[in-house]
Tab-separated table of C-alpha atoms and ligand atoms in Angstrom:
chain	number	residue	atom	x	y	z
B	1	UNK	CA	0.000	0.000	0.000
B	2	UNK	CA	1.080	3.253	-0.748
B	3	UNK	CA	1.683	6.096	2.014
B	4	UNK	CA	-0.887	8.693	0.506
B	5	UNK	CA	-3.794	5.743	0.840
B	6	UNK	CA	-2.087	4.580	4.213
B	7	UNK	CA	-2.097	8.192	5.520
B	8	UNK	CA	-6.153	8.129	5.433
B	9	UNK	CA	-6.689	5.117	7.286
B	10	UNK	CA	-7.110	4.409	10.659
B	11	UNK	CA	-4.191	2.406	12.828
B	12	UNK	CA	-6.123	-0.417	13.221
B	13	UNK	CA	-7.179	-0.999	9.612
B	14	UNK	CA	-2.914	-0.696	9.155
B	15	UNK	CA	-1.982	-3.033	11.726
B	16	UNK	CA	-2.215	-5.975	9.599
B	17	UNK	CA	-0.088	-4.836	6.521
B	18	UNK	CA	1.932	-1.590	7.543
B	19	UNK	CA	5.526	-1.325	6.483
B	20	UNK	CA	5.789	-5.466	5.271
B	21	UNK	CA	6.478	-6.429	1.663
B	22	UNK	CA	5.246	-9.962	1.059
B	23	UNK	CA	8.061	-9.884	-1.605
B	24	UNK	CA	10.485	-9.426	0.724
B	25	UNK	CA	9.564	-12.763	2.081
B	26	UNK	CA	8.461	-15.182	-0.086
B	27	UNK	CA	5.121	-13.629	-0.531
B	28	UNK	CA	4.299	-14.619	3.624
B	29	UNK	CA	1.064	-12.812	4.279
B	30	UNK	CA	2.940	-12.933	7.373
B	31	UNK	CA	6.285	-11.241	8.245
B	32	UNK	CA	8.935	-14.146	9.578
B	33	UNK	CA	10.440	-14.462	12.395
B	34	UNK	CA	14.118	-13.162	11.488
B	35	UNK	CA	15.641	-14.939	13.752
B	36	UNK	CA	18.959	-13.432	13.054
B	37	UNK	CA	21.942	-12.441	14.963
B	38	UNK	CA	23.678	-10.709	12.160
B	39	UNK	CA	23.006	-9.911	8.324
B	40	UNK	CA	25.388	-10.630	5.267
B	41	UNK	CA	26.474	-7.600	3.504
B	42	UNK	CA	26.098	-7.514	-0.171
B	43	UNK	CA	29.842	-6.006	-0.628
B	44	UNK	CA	32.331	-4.311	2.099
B	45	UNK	CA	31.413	-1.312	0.525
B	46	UNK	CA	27.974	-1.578	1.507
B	47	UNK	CA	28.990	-2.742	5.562
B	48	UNK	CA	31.104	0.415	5.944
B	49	UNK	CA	28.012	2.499	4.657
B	50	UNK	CA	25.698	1.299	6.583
B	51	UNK	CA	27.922	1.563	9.383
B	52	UNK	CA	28.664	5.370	8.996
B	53	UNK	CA	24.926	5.389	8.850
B	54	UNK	CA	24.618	3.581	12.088
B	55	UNK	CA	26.694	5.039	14.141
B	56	UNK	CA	26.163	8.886	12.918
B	57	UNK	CA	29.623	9.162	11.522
B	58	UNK	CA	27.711	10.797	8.543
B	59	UNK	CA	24.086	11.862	7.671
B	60	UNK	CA	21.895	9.575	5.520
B	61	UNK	CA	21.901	10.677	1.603
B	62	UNK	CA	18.553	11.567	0.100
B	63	UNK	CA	16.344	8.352	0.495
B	64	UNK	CA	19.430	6.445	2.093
B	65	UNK	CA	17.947	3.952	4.801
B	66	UNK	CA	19.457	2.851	7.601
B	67	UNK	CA	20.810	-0.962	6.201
B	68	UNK	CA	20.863	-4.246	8.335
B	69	UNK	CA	23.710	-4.978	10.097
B	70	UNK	CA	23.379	-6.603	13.374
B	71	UNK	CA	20.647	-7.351	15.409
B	72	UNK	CA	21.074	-5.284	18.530
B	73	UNK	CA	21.071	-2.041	15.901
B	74	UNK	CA	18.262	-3.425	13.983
B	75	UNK	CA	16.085	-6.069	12.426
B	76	UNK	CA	13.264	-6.450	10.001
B	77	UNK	CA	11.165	-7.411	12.945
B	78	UNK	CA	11.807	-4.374	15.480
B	79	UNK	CA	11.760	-1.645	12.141
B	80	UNK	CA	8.278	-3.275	11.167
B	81	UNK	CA	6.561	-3.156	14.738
B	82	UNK	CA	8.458	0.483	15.711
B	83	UNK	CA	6.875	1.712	12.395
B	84	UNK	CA	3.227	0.385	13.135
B	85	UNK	CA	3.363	1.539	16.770
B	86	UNK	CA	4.003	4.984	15.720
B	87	UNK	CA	0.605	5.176	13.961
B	88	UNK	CA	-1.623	5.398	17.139
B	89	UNK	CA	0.199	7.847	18.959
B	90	UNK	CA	0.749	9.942	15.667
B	91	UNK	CA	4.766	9.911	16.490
B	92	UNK	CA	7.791	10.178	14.316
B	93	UNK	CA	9.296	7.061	15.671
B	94	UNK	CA	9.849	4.503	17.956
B	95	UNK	CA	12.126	2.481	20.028
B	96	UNK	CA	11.413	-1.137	21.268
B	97	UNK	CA	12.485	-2.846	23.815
B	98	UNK	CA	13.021	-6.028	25.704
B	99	UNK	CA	11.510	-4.219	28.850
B	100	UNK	CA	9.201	-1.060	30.015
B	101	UNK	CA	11.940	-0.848	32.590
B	102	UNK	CA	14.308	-0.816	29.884
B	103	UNK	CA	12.234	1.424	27.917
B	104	UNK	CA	12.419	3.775	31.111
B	105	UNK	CA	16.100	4.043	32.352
B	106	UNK	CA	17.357	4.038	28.849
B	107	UNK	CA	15.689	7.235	28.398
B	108	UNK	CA	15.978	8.713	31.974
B	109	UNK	CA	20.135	7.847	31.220
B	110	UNK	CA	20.112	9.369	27.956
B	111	UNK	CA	18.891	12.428	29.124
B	112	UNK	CA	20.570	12.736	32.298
B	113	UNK	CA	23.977	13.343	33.942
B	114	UNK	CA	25.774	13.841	37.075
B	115	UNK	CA	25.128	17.125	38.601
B	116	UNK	CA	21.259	17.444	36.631
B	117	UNK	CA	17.859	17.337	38.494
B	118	UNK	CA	14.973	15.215	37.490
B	119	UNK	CA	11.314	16.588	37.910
B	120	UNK	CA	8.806	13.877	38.464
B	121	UNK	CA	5.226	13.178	40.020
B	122	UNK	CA	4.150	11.141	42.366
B	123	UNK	CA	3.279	8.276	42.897
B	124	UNK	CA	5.170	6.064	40.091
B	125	UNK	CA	4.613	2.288	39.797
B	126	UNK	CA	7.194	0.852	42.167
B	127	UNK	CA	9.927	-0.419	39.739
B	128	UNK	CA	10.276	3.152	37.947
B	129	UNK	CA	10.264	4.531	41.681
B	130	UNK	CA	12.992	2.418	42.968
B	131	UNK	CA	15.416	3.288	39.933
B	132	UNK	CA	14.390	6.856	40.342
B	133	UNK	CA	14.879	7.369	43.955
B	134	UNK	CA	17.114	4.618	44.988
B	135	UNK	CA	19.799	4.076	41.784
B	136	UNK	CA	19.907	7.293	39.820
B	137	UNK	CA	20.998	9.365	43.111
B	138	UNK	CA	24.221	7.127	42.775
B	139	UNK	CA	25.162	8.731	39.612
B	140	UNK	CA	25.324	12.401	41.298
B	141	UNK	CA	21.140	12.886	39.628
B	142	UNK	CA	19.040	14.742	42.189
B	143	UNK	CA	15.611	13.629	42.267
B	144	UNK	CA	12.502	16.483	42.912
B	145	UNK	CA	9.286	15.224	43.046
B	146	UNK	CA	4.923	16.925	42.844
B	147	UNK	CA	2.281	15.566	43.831
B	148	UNK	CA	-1.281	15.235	42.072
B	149	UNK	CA	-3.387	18.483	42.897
B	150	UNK	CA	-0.189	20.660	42.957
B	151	UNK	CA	-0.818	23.356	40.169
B	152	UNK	CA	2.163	24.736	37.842
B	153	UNK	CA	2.620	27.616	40.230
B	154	UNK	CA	2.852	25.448	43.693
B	155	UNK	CA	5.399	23.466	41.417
B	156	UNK	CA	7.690	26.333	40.066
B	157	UNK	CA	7.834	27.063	43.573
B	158	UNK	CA	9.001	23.833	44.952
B	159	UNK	CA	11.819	24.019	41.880
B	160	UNK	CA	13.215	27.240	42.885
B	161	UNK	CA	13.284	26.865	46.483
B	162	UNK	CA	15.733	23.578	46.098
B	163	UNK	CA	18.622	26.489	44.996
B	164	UNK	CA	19.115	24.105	42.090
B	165	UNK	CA	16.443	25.387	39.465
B	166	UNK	CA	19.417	26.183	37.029
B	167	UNK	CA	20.051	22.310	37.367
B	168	UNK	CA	16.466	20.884	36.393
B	169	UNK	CA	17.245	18.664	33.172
B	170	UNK	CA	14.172	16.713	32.663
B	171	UNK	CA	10.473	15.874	33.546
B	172	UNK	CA	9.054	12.524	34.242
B	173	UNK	CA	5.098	11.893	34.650
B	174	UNK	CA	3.302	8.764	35.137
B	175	UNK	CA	-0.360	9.596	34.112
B	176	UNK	CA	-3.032	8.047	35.134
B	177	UNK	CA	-0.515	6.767	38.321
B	178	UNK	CA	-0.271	3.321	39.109
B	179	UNK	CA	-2.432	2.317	40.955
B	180	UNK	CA	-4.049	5.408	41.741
B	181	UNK	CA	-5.271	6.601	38.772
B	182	UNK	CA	-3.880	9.528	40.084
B	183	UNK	CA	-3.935	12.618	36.759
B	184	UNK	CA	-1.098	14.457	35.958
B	185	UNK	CA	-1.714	17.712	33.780
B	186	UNK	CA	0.649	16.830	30.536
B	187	UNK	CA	0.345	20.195	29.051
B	188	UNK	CA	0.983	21.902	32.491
B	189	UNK	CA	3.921	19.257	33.221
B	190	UNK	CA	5.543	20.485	29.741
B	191	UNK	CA	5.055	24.322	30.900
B	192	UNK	CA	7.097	23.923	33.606
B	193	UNK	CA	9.762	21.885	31.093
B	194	UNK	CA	9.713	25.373	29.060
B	195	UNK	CA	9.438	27.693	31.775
B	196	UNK	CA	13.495	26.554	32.945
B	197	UNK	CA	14.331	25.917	29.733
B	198	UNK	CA	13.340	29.631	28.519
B	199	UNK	CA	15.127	31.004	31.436
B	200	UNK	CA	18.288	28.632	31.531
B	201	UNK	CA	18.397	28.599	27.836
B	202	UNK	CA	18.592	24.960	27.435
B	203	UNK	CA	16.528	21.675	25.870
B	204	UNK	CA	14.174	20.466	28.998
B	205	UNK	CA	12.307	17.336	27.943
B	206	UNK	CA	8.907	16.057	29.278
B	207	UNK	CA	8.122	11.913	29.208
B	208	UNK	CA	5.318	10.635	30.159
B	209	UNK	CA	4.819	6.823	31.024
B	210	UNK	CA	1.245	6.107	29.151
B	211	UNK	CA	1.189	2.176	30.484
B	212	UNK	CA	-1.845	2.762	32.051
B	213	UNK	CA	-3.739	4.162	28.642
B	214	UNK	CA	-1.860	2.347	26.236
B	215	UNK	CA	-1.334	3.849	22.871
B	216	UNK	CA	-5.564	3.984	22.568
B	217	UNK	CA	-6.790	6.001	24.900
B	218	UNK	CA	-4.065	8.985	25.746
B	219	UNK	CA	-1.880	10.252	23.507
B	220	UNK	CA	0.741	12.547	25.327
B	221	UNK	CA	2.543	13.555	22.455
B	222	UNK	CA	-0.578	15.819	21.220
B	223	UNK	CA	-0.223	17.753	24.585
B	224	UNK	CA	3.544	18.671	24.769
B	225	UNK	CA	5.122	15.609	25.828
B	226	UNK	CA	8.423	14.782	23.903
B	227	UNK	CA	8.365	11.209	24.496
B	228	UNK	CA	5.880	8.759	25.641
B	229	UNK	CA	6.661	5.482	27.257
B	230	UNK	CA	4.975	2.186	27.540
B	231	UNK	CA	5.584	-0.933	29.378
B	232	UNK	CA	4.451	-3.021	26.071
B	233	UNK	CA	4.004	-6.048	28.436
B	234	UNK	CA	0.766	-4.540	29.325
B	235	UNK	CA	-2.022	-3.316	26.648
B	236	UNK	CA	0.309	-3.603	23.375
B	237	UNK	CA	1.459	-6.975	24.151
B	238	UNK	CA	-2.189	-7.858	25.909
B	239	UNK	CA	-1.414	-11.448	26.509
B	240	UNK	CA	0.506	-12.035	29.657
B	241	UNK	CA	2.953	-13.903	27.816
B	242	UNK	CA	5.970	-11.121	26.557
B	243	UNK	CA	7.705	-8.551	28.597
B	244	UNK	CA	8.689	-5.640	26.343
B	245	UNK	CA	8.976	-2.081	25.849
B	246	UNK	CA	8.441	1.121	24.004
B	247	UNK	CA	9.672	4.453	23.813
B	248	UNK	CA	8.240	7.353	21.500
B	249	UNK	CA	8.483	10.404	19.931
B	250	UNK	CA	10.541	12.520	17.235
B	251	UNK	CA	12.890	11.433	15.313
B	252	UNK	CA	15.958	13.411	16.630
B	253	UNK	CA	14.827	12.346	19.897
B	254	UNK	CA	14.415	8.378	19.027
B	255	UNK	CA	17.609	8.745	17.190
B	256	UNK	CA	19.420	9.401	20.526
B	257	UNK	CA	17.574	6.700	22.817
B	258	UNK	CA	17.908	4.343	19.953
B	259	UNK	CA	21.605	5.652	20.203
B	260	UNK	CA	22.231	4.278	23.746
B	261	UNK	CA	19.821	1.187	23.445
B	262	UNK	CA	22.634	-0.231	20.795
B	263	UNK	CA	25.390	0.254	23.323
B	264	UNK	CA	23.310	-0.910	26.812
B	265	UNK	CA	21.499	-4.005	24.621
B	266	UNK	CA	17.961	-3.556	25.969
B	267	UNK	CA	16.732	-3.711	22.364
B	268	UNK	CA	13.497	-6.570	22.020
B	269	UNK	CA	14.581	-9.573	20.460
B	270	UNK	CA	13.405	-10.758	17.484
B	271	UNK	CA	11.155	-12.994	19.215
B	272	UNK	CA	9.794	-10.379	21.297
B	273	UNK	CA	9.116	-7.798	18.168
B	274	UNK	CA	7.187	-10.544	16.525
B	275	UNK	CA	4.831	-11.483	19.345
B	276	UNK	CA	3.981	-7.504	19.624
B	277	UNK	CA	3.120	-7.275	16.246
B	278	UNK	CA	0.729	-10.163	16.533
B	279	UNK	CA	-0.641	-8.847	19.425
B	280	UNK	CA	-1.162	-4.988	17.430
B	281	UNK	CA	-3.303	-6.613	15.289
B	282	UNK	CA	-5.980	-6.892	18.016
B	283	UNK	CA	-4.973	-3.983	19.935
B	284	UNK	CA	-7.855	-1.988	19.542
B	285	UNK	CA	-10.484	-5.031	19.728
B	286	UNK	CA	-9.183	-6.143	22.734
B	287	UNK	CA	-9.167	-2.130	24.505
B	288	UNK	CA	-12.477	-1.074	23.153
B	289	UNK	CA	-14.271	-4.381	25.276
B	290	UNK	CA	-11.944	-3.715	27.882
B	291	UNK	CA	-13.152	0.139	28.525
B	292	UNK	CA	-16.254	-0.866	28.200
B	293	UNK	CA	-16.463	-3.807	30.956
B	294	UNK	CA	-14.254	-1.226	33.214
B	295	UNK	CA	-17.250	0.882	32.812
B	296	UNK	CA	-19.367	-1.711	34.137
B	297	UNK	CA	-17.351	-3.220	36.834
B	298	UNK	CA	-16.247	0.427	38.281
B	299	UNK	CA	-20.354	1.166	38.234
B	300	UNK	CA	-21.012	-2.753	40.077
B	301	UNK	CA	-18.047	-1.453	42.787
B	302	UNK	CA	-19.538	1.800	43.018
B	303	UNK	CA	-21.954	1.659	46.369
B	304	UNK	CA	-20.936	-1.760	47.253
B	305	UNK	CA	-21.600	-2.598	50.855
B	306	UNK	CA	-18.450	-3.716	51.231
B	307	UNK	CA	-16.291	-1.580	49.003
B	308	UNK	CA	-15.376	1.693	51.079
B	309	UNK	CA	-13.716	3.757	47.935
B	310	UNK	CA	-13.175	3.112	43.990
B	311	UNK	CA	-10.063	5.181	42.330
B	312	UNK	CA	-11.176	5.066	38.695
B	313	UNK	CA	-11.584	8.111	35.981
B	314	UNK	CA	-14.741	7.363	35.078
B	315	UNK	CA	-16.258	8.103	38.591
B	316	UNK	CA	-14.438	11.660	38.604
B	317	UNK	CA	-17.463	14.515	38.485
B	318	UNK	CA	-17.402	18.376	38.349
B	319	UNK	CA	-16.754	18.313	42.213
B	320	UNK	CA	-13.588	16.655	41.707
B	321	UNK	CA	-12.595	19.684	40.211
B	322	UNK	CA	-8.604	19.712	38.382
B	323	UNK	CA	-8.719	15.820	38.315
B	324	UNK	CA	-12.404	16.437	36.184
B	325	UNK	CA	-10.441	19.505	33.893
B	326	UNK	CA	-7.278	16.700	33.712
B	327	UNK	CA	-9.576	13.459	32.698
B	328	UNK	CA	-11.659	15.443	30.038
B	329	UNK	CA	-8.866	17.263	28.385
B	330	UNK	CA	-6.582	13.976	27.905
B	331	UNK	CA	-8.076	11.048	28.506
B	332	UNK	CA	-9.962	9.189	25.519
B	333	UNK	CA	-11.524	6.775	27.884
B	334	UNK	CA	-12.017	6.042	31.622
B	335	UNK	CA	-9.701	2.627	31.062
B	336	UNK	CA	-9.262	-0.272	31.957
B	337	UNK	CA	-7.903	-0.201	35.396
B	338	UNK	CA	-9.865	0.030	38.525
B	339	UNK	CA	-8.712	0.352	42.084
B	340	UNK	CA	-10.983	0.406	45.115
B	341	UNK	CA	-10.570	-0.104	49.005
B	342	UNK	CA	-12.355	-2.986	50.442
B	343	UNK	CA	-13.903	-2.049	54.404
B	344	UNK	CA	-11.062	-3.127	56.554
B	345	UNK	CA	-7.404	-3.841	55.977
B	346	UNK	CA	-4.906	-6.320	55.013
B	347	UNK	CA	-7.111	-9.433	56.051
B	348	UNK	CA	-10.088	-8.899	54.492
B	349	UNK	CA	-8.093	-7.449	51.059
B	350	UNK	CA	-6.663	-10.743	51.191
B	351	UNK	CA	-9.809	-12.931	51.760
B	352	UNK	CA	-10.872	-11.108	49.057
B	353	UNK	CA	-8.125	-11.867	46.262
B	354	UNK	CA	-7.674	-15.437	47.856
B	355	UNK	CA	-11.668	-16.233	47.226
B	356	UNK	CA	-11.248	-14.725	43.701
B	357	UNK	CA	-12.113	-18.021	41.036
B	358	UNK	CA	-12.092	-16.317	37.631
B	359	UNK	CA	-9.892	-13.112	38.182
B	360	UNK	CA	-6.447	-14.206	38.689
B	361	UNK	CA	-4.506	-13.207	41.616
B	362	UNK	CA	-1.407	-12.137	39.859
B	363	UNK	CA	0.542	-8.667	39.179
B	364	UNK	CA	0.358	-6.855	35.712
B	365	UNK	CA	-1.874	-5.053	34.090
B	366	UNK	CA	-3.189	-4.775	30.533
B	367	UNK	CA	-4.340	-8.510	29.279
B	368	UNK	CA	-6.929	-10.346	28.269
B	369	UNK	CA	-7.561	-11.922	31.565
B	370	UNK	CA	-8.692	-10.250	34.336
B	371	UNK	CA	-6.118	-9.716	37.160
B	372	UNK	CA	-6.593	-8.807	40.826
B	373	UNK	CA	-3.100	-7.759	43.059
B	374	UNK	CA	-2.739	-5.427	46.411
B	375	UNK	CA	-0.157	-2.579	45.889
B	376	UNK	CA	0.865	-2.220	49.128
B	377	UNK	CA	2.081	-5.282	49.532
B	378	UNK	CA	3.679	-6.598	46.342
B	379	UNK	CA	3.496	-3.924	42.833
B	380	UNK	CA	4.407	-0.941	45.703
B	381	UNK	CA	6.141	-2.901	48.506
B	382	UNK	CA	9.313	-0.697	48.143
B	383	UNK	CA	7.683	2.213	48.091
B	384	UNK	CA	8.520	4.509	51.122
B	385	UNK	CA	5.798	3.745	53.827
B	386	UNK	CA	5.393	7.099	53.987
B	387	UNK	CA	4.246	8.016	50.870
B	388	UNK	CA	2.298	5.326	50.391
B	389	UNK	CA	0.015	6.341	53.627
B	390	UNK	CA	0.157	9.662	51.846
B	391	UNK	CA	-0.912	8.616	48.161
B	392	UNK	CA	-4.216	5.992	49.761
B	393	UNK	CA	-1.605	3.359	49.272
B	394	UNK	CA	-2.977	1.452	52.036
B	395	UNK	CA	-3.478	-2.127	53.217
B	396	UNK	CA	-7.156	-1.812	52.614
B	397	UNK	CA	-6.644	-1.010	48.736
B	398	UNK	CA	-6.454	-3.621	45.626
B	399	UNK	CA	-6.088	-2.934	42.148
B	400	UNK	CA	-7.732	-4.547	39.202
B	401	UNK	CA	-7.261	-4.724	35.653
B	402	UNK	CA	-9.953	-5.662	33.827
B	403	UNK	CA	-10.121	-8.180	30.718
B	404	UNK	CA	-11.911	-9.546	27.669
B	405	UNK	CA	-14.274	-11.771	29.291
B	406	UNK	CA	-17.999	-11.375	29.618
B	407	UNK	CA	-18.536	-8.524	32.368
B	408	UNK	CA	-21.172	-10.207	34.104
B	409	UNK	CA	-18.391	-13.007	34.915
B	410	UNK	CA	-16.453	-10.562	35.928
B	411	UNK	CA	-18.556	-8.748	38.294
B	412	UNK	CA	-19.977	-12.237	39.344
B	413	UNK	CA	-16.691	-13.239	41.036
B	414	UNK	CA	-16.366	-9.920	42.244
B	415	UNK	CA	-19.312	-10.044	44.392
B	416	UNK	CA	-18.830	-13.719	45.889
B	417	UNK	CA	-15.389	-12.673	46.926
B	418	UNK	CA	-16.478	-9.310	48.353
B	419	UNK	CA	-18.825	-11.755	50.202
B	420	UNK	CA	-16.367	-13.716	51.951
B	421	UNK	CA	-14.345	-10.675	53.521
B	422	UNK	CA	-16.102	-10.510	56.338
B	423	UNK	CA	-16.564	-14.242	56.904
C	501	PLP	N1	5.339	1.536	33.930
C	501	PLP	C1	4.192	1.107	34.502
C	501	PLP	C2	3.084	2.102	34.737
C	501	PLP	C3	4.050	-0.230	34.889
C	501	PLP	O1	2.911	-0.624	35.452
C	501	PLP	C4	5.131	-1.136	34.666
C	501	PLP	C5	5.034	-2.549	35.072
C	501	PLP	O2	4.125	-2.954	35.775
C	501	PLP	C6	6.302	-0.646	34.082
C	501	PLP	C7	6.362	0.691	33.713
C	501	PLP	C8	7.494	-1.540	33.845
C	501	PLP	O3	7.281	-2.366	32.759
C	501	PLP	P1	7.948	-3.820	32.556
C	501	PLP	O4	7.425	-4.706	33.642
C	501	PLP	O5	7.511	-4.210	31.181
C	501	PLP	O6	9.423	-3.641	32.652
């Protein structure tokens, strides 16, 4: 298909064909596995061309493509799936990866040095938290954080009072938070980026991790973000069966984290790239049921006798105020992801997931099944006590993410497990 005719259609009519020549392959409706380490050069000429391509010694020549060489720069696979992935979130390009986590510090290191700060919000899921707080700090990278409800102003302030404003280098959101749903203004997040870099005359970037929305239902890039992350385990893979990543955004931008991805080898494997793309194909089947049984399950939850609070977009009203302004300005949906507190603690949140028969009791989010965890005790168990208390955190609070199956299933096992927490 032609890019003019391509250009008109919508990403999930693409996600089938996009960027694969049959021809290429032996005319497999499919594209192969290349399950390649390396790829044979037509002529030494050609290896030290693609090279200087590669590793930016020169710039590409008019219509000059990047050539195959080696399977930690590139592979038919990876190009394919970075290509179709850039269609929902109308970006320039993409990275992949063999992890979100890989996804994550790749960028956080490209962008980052001793000496810089690092804006973020709060809460983050609990692995991105831990290399945040805990591992950057060893490389000399001071962390500042916000918290949800904190408006651009209460935030400049918090940035200039650390004495280190000159020293703010980047901004990283998680929006909706895990588990939370927590929203994070991304257009206010990337006002603060340009405030400091307008008055320290230098490049501030803004990322936002989009997990939680997958490439569907958010798309941060259309309000200011630079880059946009996404543990591809979750939504894009939507299977429970690959762990992978994906990072992005313009191509200057890509070009850099793609830049040190070849040297730190956290590039997907071929094996990983073609799962993904198998799983894109569905992508949007698979999120349109699951926003709608979210819907339903977050209504069933929803005045529960034994279900003190539910944390999910879709119950936000005008009296919510910012988080209402937030959820109507960015989000497409209400997701897929529900949270709620059960009445009591730690035993009857565990009565509850250990009674659960359909929903498996497993972390994760994203998939066609059903899954059912508690934050506080396994996703967020590093994260300080402290801030967990502060961010509803608590023993009390599980998080769901809701599948495929028939919603009346799904709010059937609901309500005989919320039964047995109080026997
Ligand atoms: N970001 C969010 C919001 C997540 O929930 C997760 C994993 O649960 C990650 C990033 C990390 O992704 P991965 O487990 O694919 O490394």
């Amino acid at each position: 298909m032609d890019s003019e005719t391509a250009k008109n259609m919508k990403p999930e009519s693409l996600m089938m064909s996009y960027g694969y020549k049959p021809e290429l392959s032996e005319g497999a409706v499919k594209c192969p596995i290349f399950q390649t380490s390396t790829f044979v050069f037509k002529s030494a000429e050609e290896g030290k061309a693609f090279f200087e391509v590669a590793y930016g010694l020169r710039n590409a020549q008019e219509g000059e493509e990047l050539g195959l060489i080696y399977s930690r720069i590139n592979n038919p696979v990876l190009e394919i799936l970075e290509n179709r992935l850039t269609l929902w979130d109308g970006a320039e390009d993409c990275a992949v990866f063999e992890s979100g986590m890989s996804a994550i510090t790749t960028v956080l290191l490209e962008f980052l040095k001793p000496g810089d700060m690092l804006l973020i919000s709060n809460p983050l899921y609990g692995g991105s938290d831990h290399f945040i707080k805990k591992i950057l700090p060893k490389f000399g990278i001071e962390v500042i954080d916000f918290k949800v409800g904190q408006c651009k102003e209460d935030i400049i302030k918090i940035i200039d009072a650390s004495d280190h404003a000159d020293k703010l280098a980047f901004v990283y959101i998680e929006t909706p938070a895990n588990p939370t749903n927590d929203l994070i203004d991304i257009a206010c997040s990337k006002e603060i980026a340009m405030h400091y870099s307008a008055k320290y005359q230098k490049e501030i970037y803004l990322a936002v991790d989009n997990t939680y929305m997958g490439p569907l239902w958010q798309h941060p890039l259309k309000h200011g973000a630079d880059l946009v992350l996404y543990s591809a385990t979750k939504y894009i893979g939507g299977h429970s069966d690959v762990i992978a990543g994906a990072c992005l955004g313009s191509k200057a931008l890509i070009k850099r984290v793609k830049g040190l991805r070849t040297f730190l080898g956290s590039m997907a494997g071929p094996n990983t790239g073609w799962l993904l793309l198998r799983s894109l194909e569905t992508l949007k089947a698979r999120m349109d049921i699951q926003a709608f049984n979210a819907n339903k399950v977050a209504a069933f939850l929803t005045g529960h006798p034994r279900v003190e609070k539910v944390y999910f977009p879709g119950n936000l009203t005008e009296k919510d105020g910012e988080q209402y302004v937030i959820k109507n300005k960015q989000c497409l949906t209400n997701g897929g992801m529900i949270s709620f507190d059960v009445k009591g603690g730690e035993k009857e949140a565990f009565r509850f997931l250990n009674a659960l028969k359909l929903i498996k009791l497993a972390v994760s989010l994203g998939s066609t099944e059903s899954l059912a965890e508690h934050p506080a005790t396994m996703t967020h168990s590093d994260v300080d006590a402290e801030l967990k208390k502060e961010f509803s955190i608590t023993e009390k609070m599980i998080r769901l993410s809701i599948g495929v199956e028939n919603y009346e299933d799904i709010i059937f096992d609901l309500n005989q497990a919320l039964e047995k927490t109080t026997s």
